Amino acid sequence: MKNVLSLTSKEAKEFFLKEESYFNFDLPPYFQFGNLLQKISNKLKDKKITDFYRRDTKPHNFENINYKLITNKDGKYAWRPLQLIHPVFYVSLVNEITEEKNWKYITGRFSDLINKSRCIDCASFPVVSSYYKKDKANQVAHWIEEVERKSIINSLEYDYIYHTDITDCYSSIYTHSIAWALHDKDIAKKEKQNKKLIGNIIDSQIREMSYGQTNGIPQGSVLMDFISEMVLCYVDSLLYEEIKHFNRKDYKIIRYRDDYRIFVNNPQTGECIIKELTGILNDFGMKINSTKTKISDNITHSSVKKDKLYWIVNETTSDNLQNELYKISFIAKEFPNSGTVSKLLKTFYDRISVLSKKDINTNTKVLISVLVDIAYKNPRTYPITSAILSRLIDFLPKRDKEKVIKKILNKFKKIPNTGIMQLWLQRITIKMNGKLEYSEKLCNKVCDNNIVIWNSDWLRDNLKKVVNSCDLIDEENLEKIGVIIENEEVEMFGKNDYAS
């Protein structure tokens, strides 16, 4: 499995320009962004993005340059803004970062920061897919293999584990800290007017696409995951400087993105490390999530996510589909939005995918109702619950299908920020009733290519036209799909590789 830092500048550019790197959340398969990225890449070539600015203005004067797809996190009032970065800015950033001189500097800087962060093991660098797995699948597999395995092994050496993470990490990152991370804070401040410094270039372009704001970077792409690692690796190096007076055998830290696992033999050491990390993060505009900061003296159990451990301990199977779904519903209530819920739903999907209508020995509407309740409170499950719903709805009598679909739509209208669920509900209904209305703009784009997704008024007309006129819908794929959402549309992993 290749780490992105091992790539050449050319390989890195190809990796970041892949459609799968442009957005790393789940959309129906007929959405396509690769063609647009390639067209823009051909237009930019060796030019700078500023060559395409309108002469009378700058991008930071415009709102909604990136497209925000707000996703509800808990079925209530918490949400996370995922963003489809304006493709011109995305390609420009990729070009700047992977320019041979810049890429050599960035990879060298990462190497330097890693060397300065002894005893802090970063497990979250983007990885490149092998021929049979997608990059996203590899990233999750990397979490399972590296973090869980190393955590359990650490139980041989340490007695306590602290868990903590950063509150709203991406939306809290101070954009100027990107230059700090790449060039050191003192140098970056002295050179803040140097427009050739790669840290300043990244900082500037993120602010330009974000209405001039310095707080937060867009979430939802591998490129931004990579940029966030620049800052977090710098934080790691600063943390090590503050705690290096401890004996190196007294602690071990594993970080996966904004999630920290701190292993110690003395709880006072752990408290000191948390305190130092809190102080450093404050300087970067970030803070520790106090509600998720916990200590345990059972490293083995604490190293495995609670939802997964609970299911392993209590795992039983039921021949009754309704009872099986009730069990999943209970797990979803105890461990909302967890990976285990998604996995169990995938297993349930596989089970019903081979059944016919006569094999369903229970009321289909009951199954649909329980499933919608799970999805309502577990937004992470939207794609797989939609796939199951598509099969269950197909079992209904024709006269009931539209009524049930409308009830599901009305149910989700009661909670805010369900754009991704709307996209998957549209996927269910588009072959049944294409006339149903959705408020999500990307849904409307499926039916009307004239819908504009990104604000491109800051661009000169020739490139603006490329962005606005490019078809983001693969009509051949849209025509090919059936009423039922098939396995490959929602299957992140290969048939035998679905991660725990």
XYZ file of C-alpha atoms in Angstrom:
500
model
C 0.000 0.000 0.000
C 1.641 3.243 -1.199
C 1.873 6.312 0.989
C 1.248 9.520 -0.988
C 4.626 10.879 0.162
C 6.371 8.117 -1.776
C 4.957 9.351 -5.103
C 6.826 11.416 -7.663
C 5.431 14.870 -8.408
C 3.813 13.543 -11.594
C 2.282 10.571 -9.785
C 1.025 12.838 -7.005
C -0.645 15.135 -9.519
C -2.422 12.192 -11.157
C -3.482 10.897 -7.741
C -4.975 14.191 -6.544
C -6.725 14.824 -9.868
C -8.537 11.497 -9.722
C -12.262 11.868 -9.290
C -12.109 9.744 -6.162
C -9.632 12.189 -4.610
C -11.741 15.225 -5.535
C -14.547 14.115 -3.231
C -14.241 11.350 -0.667
C -17.851 10.984 0.378
C -20.489 8.787 -1.250
C -22.565 10.052 -4.181
C -24.721 8.077 -6.623
C -22.575 6.653 -9.447
C -23.943 8.846 -12.234
C -22.207 11.934 -10.833
C -18.949 12.541 -12.671
C -16.334 15.212 -12.011
C -13.318 13.647 -13.698
C -14.106 15.089 -17.136
C -14.414 18.604 -15.757
C -11.178 18.334 -13.787
C -9.380 17.149 -16.910
C -10.785 19.969 -19.051
C -9.695 22.552 -16.506
C -6.289 20.904 -16.156
C -5.850 21.227 -19.930
C -6.847 24.899 -19.768
C -4.530 25.796 -16.907
C -1.509 23.841 -18.113
C 1.495 25.922 -17.027
C -0.565 29.034 -16.281
C -1.434 30.479 -12.896
C -4.992 30.747 -11.643
C -4.577 34.531 -11.434
C -4.271 34.600 -15.237
C -7.966 33.697 -15.356
C -9.262 36.190 -12.786
C -11.522 38.933 -14.013
C -9.557 42.173 -14.145
C -12.010 44.159 -12.046
C -12.296 41.895 -8.997
C -10.895 39.029 -6.904
C -12.465 35.707 -5.899
C -12.558 36.574 -2.180
C -15.245 39.152 -2.977
C -17.673 36.366 -3.930
C -19.640 33.962 -1.771
C -20.441 30.332 -2.601
C -17.374 29.702 -4.731
C -17.211 26.184 -3.298
C -20.369 24.104 -3.216
C -21.376 23.168 0.315
C -23.189 19.911 0.846
C -24.273 20.069 4.470
C -24.689 16.684 6.105
C -26.544 16.122 9.340
C -24.392 14.282 11.877
C -26.925 13.055 14.402
C -30.438 13.489 13.027
C -30.794 16.603 15.221
C -28.878 19.861 15.246
C -25.273 18.867 14.578
C -23.989 19.043 11.027
C -20.821 19.029 9.003
C -20.240 21.054 5.824
C -18.716 18.863 3.120
C -17.503 20.873 0.161
C -17.021 20.319 -3.526
C -14.154 22.748 -4.026
C -14.502 24.960 -7.087
C -12.793 22.786 -9.720
C -10.585 25.634 -10.970
C -9.230 26.244 -7.478
C -8.884 22.520 -6.908
C -6.830 21.963 -10.065
C -4.769 25.090 -9.373
C -3.905 23.899 -5.860
C -2.961 20.463 -7.179
C -0.734 22.084 -9.812
C 1.004 24.290 -7.241
C 1.530 21.531 -4.670
C 2.769 18.955 -7.177
C 5.018 21.317 -9.135
C 8.303 19.417 -9.030
C 10.224 21.909 -6.874
C 7.310 22.402 -4.466
C 6.588 18.686 -4.180
C 10.210 17.965 -3.387
C 10.134 20.644 -0.687
C 6.808 19.465 0.790
C 7.790 15.803 0.991
C 11.131 16.822 2.493
C 9.366 18.996 5.042
C 7.052 16.122 6.007
C 10.086 13.896 6.458
C 11.669 16.532 8.688
C 8.512 16.959 10.799
C 8.125 13.192 11.206
C 11.739 12.958 12.374
C 11.063 15.761 14.865
C 7.991 13.944 16.200
C 9.586 10.882 17.742
C 7.168 8.680 19.707
C 4.219 10.235 17.822
C 3.070 7.837 15.123
C 0.943 9.405 12.359
C -1.300 6.826 10.674
C -3.367 9.119 8.471
C -1.383 10.071 5.397
C -3.483 9.494 2.259
C -2.737 6.143 0.647
C -2.942 5.100 -2.984
C -5.159 2.223 -4.026
C -3.931 -1.100 -5.246
C -5.576 -2.524 -8.349
C -8.481 -4.133 -6.498
C -9.353 -1.551 -3.858
C -10.421 2.051 -3.933
C -8.332 4.650 -2.121
C -11.095 5.168 0.432
C -11.181 1.460 1.187
C -7.431 1.442 1.607
C -7.579 4.395 3.989
C -10.110 2.620 6.225
C -8.136 -0.617 6.030
C -5.061 1.385 7.019
C -6.908 2.600 10.133
C -7.871 -0.944 11.070
C -4.448 -2.447 10.430
C -2.278 0.330 11.833
C -4.176 2.010 14.651
C -6.066 -0.914 16.137
C -3.202 -3.386 15.752
C -0.548 -1.040 17.132
C -2.826 0.014 19.980
C -3.360 -3.557 21.120
C 0.361 -4.328 20.863
C 1.058 -1.308 23.086
C -0.840 -3.040 25.902
C 2.285 -5.170 26.394
C 4.276 -2.070 27.288
C 1.796 0.407 28.772
C -0.946 0.306 31.411
C -3.162 3.247 30.431
C -4.620 4.744 27.260
C -5.998 8.260 26.796
C -8.409 8.970 23.950
C -8.966 12.517 22.739
C -9.612 14.431 19.546
C -9.847 17.957 18.152
C -13.232 19.674 18.077
C -14.350 20.480 14.500
C -10.779 20.183 13.270
C -11.139 21.201 9.609
C -13.376 24.190 10.299
C -10.978 25.380 13.020
C -7.674 25.262 11.139
C -6.161 28.739 10.821
C -5.138 29.061 7.183
C -1.954 31.018 7.999
C -0.811 28.007 10.040
C -0.318 26.100 6.767
C 2.641 28.352 6.002
C 3.815 27.987 9.613
C 3.765 24.228 9.189
C 5.675 24.213 5.916
C 8.262 26.878 6.748
C 8.238 27.248 10.562
C 6.225 29.978 12.233
C 8.967 32.589 12.559
C 10.059 32.259 8.934
C 6.476 32.267 7.657
C 5.703 35.492 9.533
C 8.807 37.213 8.161
C 7.995 35.997 4.642
C 4.223 36.555 4.749
C 4.379 38.839 1.695
C 6.407 36.322 -0.327
C 3.934 35.134 -2.942
C 6.304 32.445 -4.197
C 6.386 30.577 -0.878
C 4.312 27.414 -1.313
C 2.794 27.742 2.171
C 1.595 31.261 1.313
C 0.239 30.074 -2.032
C -1.866 27.354 -0.383
C -3.032 29.747 2.340
C -3.952 32.438 -0.195
C -5.910 30.157 -2.507
C -7.918 28.627 0.352
C -8.808 32.134 1.576
C -9.690 33.263 -1.949
C -12.185 30.408 -2.355
C -13.618 31.000 1.152
C -14.764 34.638 1.015
C -11.439 35.750 2.475
C -11.889 33.847 5.733
C -8.807 32.634 7.597
C -10.630 30.132 9.800
C -11.224 26.704 8.369
C -10.342 24.644 5.304
C -12.877 22.820 3.113
C -13.636 19.245 4.156
C -14.437 16.435 1.759
C -11.401 15.824 -0.469
C -8.148 13.880 -0.231
C -6.270 17.068 -1.116
C -7.595 18.836 1.983
C -6.883 15.752 4.091
C -3.298 16.094 2.909
C -3.155 19.824 3.688
C -4.599 19.235 7.169
C -1.787 16.733 7.764
C 0.712 19.509 7.108
C -0.658 21.418 10.096
C -1.200 18.388 12.337
C 2.303 17.013 11.708
C 3.676 20.433 12.668
C 1.589 20.274 15.849
C 3.094 16.823 16.502
C 6.617 18.221 16.230
C 5.812 21.060 18.632
C 4.213 18.640 21.063
C 7.307 16.459 21.046
C 9.469 19.482 21.891
C 7.305 20.138 24.954
C 7.323 16.551 26.244
C 10.752 15.347 25.214
C 11.930 15.642 28.823
C 9.954 12.472 29.503
C 11.805 9.214 29.005
C 10.870 7.917 25.544
C 9.744 4.679 27.152
C 7.233 6.541 29.332
C 4.720 7.202 26.545
C 3.641 6.461 22.983
C 1.190 8.447 20.849
C -0.748 7.290 17.778
C -2.567 9.963 15.787
C -5.093 9.317 13.034
C -6.062 12.724 11.643
C -7.519 14.613 14.616
C -7.858 11.527 16.811
C -5.161 10.884 19.436
C -4.382 7.738 21.411
C -1.845 8.343 24.170
C -0.296 5.335 25.928
C 1.388 5.788 29.340
C 2.285 3.885 32.488
C 1.714 6.860 34.770
C -1.584 8.794 34.464
C 0.237 11.991 35.451
C 2.307 11.688 32.277
C -0.879 11.366 30.226
C -2.412 14.428 31.915
C 0.733 16.434 31.210
C 0.710 15.450 27.520
C -2.976 16.397 27.186
C -2.249 19.749 28.847
C 0.662 20.516 26.502
C -1.364 19.456 23.441
C -4.220 21.726 24.549
C -1.881 24.721 24.808
C -0.344 24.126 21.371
C -3.715 23.672 19.693
C -4.972 26.918 21.238
C -2.211 28.778 19.369
C -3.599 27.265 16.152
C -7.211 28.193 16.876
C -8.110 24.598 17.727
C -9.149 22.914 20.940
C -9.411 19.478 22.506
C -12.844 17.879 22.651
C -13.237 17.574 26.413
C -16.319 15.352 26.180
C -14.354 12.755 24.211
C -11.224 12.852 26.362
C -11.161 9.647 28.394
C -8.676 7.393 30.190
C -8.826 3.591 30.467
C -6.669 0.993 32.172
C -7.836 -1.693 29.722
C -5.858 -0.932 26.604
C -6.926 -4.048 24.697
C -10.629 -3.306 24.989
C -10.186 0.438 24.573
C -8.151 -0.072 21.399
C -11.149 -1.599 19.643
C -14.017 0.776 18.962
C -16.853 0.279 21.433
C -19.484 -0.421 18.810
C -17.360 -3.123 17.212
C -16.452 -4.701 20.561
C -20.091 -4.731 21.668
C -21.144 -6.520 18.499
C -18.331 -9.068 18.768
C -19.316 -9.907 22.355
C -23.039 -10.043 21.663
C -22.999 -11.343 18.098
C -25.894 -13.611 17.287
C -27.755 -14.164 14.070
C -31.486 -14.373 13.517
C -33.422 -16.144 10.823
C -36.107 -13.488 11.109
C -35.404 -10.350 9.048
C -37.487 -8.162 11.319
C -35.654 -9.300 14.440
C -32.328 -8.822 12.685
C -33.211 -5.245 11.806
C -34.402 -4.616 15.368
C -30.980 -5.713 16.602
C -29.249 -3.347 14.190
C -31.594 -0.591 15.327
C -30.564 -1.230 18.942
C -26.854 -1.042 18.060
C -27.557 2.164 16.126
C -29.177 3.672 19.199
C -26.329 2.640 21.509
C -23.562 3.635 19.060
C -25.057 6.188 16.654
C -23.364 6.840 13.321
C -20.776 4.133 13.941
C -18.920 2.024 11.402
C -20.383 -1.147 12.904
C -23.929 -0.002 12.068
C -22.914 0.508 8.439
C -21.249 -2.895 8.329
C -24.272 -4.670 9.814
C -26.558 -2.940 7.335
C -24.264 -4.082 4.514
C -24.581 -7.657 5.771
C -28.361 -7.218 5.925
C -28.309 -5.867 2.355
C -26.353 -8.902 1.161
C -28.885 -11.137 2.875
C -31.977 -9.642 1.266
C -30.331 -9.169 -2.138
C -30.724 -12.876 -2.896
C -34.323 -13.051 -1.696
C -37.487 -12.788 -3.728
C -40.737 -11.203 -2.609
C -42.136 -14.546 -1.488
C -39.074 -15.137 0.699
C -39.834 -12.076 2.851
C -41.728 -13.600 5.767
C -42.700 -10.331 7.406
C -44.488 -7.099 6.631
C -42.269 -5.171 4.224
C -43.593 -1.830 5.480
C -42.421 -2.723 8.992
C -38.891 -3.332 7.677
C -39.005 -0.048 5.757
C -40.171 1.856 8.853
C -37.411 0.438 11.071
C -34.802 1.102 8.391
C -35.895 4.723 7.888
C -35.690 5.247 11.653
C -32.099 3.947 11.615
C -31.151 6.251 8.736
C -32.935 9.215 10.330
C -30.606 9.142 13.329
C -27.507 7.734 11.607
C -26.602 9.922 8.586
C -23.433 7.923 7.941
C -25.656 5.054 6.776
C -27.523 6.985 4.052
C -26.012 5.163 1.039
C -26.454 1.629 2.392
C -29.903 2.279 3.895
C -30.968 3.699 0.528
C -29.757 0.535 -1.184
C -31.792 -1.641 1.194
C -34.819 0.637 0.802
C -34.629 0.306 -2.973
C -34.970 -3.474 -2.647
C -37.724 -3.369 -0.049
C -39.748 -0.776 -1.960
C -39.457 -2.963 -5.041
C -41.259 -5.709 -3.085
C -44.270 -3.453 -2.460
C -47.416 -3.550 -4.600
C -47.305 -0.918 -7.319
C -50.136 1.099 -5.705
C -48.152 1.445 -2.459
C -44.727 2.381 -3.803
C -45.291 6.084 -4.435
C -47.199 6.541 -1.153
C -44.370 5.007 0.859
C -41.726 7.021 -0.998
C -43.562 10.283 -0.307
C -43.834 9.387 3.382
C -40.066 8.772 3.504
C -39.384 12.107 1.796
C -41.686 13.939 4.208
C -39.991 12.224 7.146
C -36.567 13.545 6.152
C -37.910 17.031 5.467
C -38.399 17.365 9.221
C -34.661 17.596 9.880
C -32.259 20.136 8.364
C -29.240 19.489 6.177
C -30.082 16.155 4.580
C -28.723 16.953 1.121
C -26.818 13.680 0.812
C -29.899 11.678 1.791
C -31.889 13.577 -0.841
C -29.330 12.533 -3.451
C -29.726 8.880 -2.485
C -33.513 9.121 -2.271
C -33.443 10.546 -5.771
C -31.360 7.562 -6.817
C -34.151 5.302 -5.472
C -36.970 7.191 -7.140
C -35.430 8.336 -10.406
C -36.441 5.134 -12.214
C -39.831 4.997 -10.488
C -41.010 8.587 -10.509
C -38.681 11.171 -11.927
C -41.146 13.977 -11.143
C -40.595 14.065 -7.402
C -39.145 17.385 -6.257
C -35.969 17.781 -4.215
C -34.536 20.966 -2.741
C -30.895 19.836 -3.035
C -29.261 21.640 -5.975
C -27.268 18.588 -7.078
C -30.546 16.685 -7.366
C -31.843 19.382 -9.689
C -28.593 19.168 -11.693
C -29.471 15.544 -12.533
C -32.587 16.752 -14.351
C -31.369 20.095 -15.657
C -27.780 20.626 -16.798
C -28.325 24.405 -16.768
C -28.256 24.415 -12.977
C -25.068 26.194 -11.840
C -23.252 24.501 -8.943
C -20.296 26.824 -8.307
C -20.142 30.611 -8.340
C -17.704 31.374 -11.180
C -18.410 35.082 -11.601
C -14.800 35.839 -10.611
C -13.514 33.965 -13.676
C -13.025 35.244 -17.192
C -15.778 34.141 -19.539
C -13.817 31.480 -21.431
C -13.051 29.393 -18.332
C -16.339 30.267 -16.631
C -18.149 28.763 -19.601
C -16.147 25.526 -19.291
C -17.165 25.185 -15.638
C -20.831 26.052 -16.087
C -21.436 24.066 -19.261
C -19.700 20.825 -18.362
C -22.146 17.976 -17.803
C -21.640 16.513 -14.336
C -24.061 13.668 -14.993
C -22.980 10.510 -16.802
C -26.059 9.966 -18.953
C -24.931 6.502 -20.012
C -24.560 5.429 -16.402
C -27.870 7.069 -15.493
C -29.588 5.193 -18.302
C -27.984 1.911 -17.314
C -28.912 1.847 -13.633
C -32.002 -0.005 -12.531
C -34.681 0.573 -9.925
C -32.686 -1.355 -7.334
C -29.400 0.077 -6.064
C -26.863 -2.627 -6.817
C -23.980 -3.761 -4.662
C -21.225 -1.994 -6.608
C -22.936 1.391 -6.188
C -22.509 1.402 -2.410
C -19.749 -1.154 -1.877
C -16.599 0.606 -0.732
C -14.615 -2.604 -0.505
C -14.172 -5.679 -2.675
C -16.529 -8.562 -1.998
C -14.192 -10.180 0.499
C -12.605 -7.046 1.907
C -15.316 -5.230 3.825
C -13.513 -3.785 6.804
C -14.520 -4.393 10.391
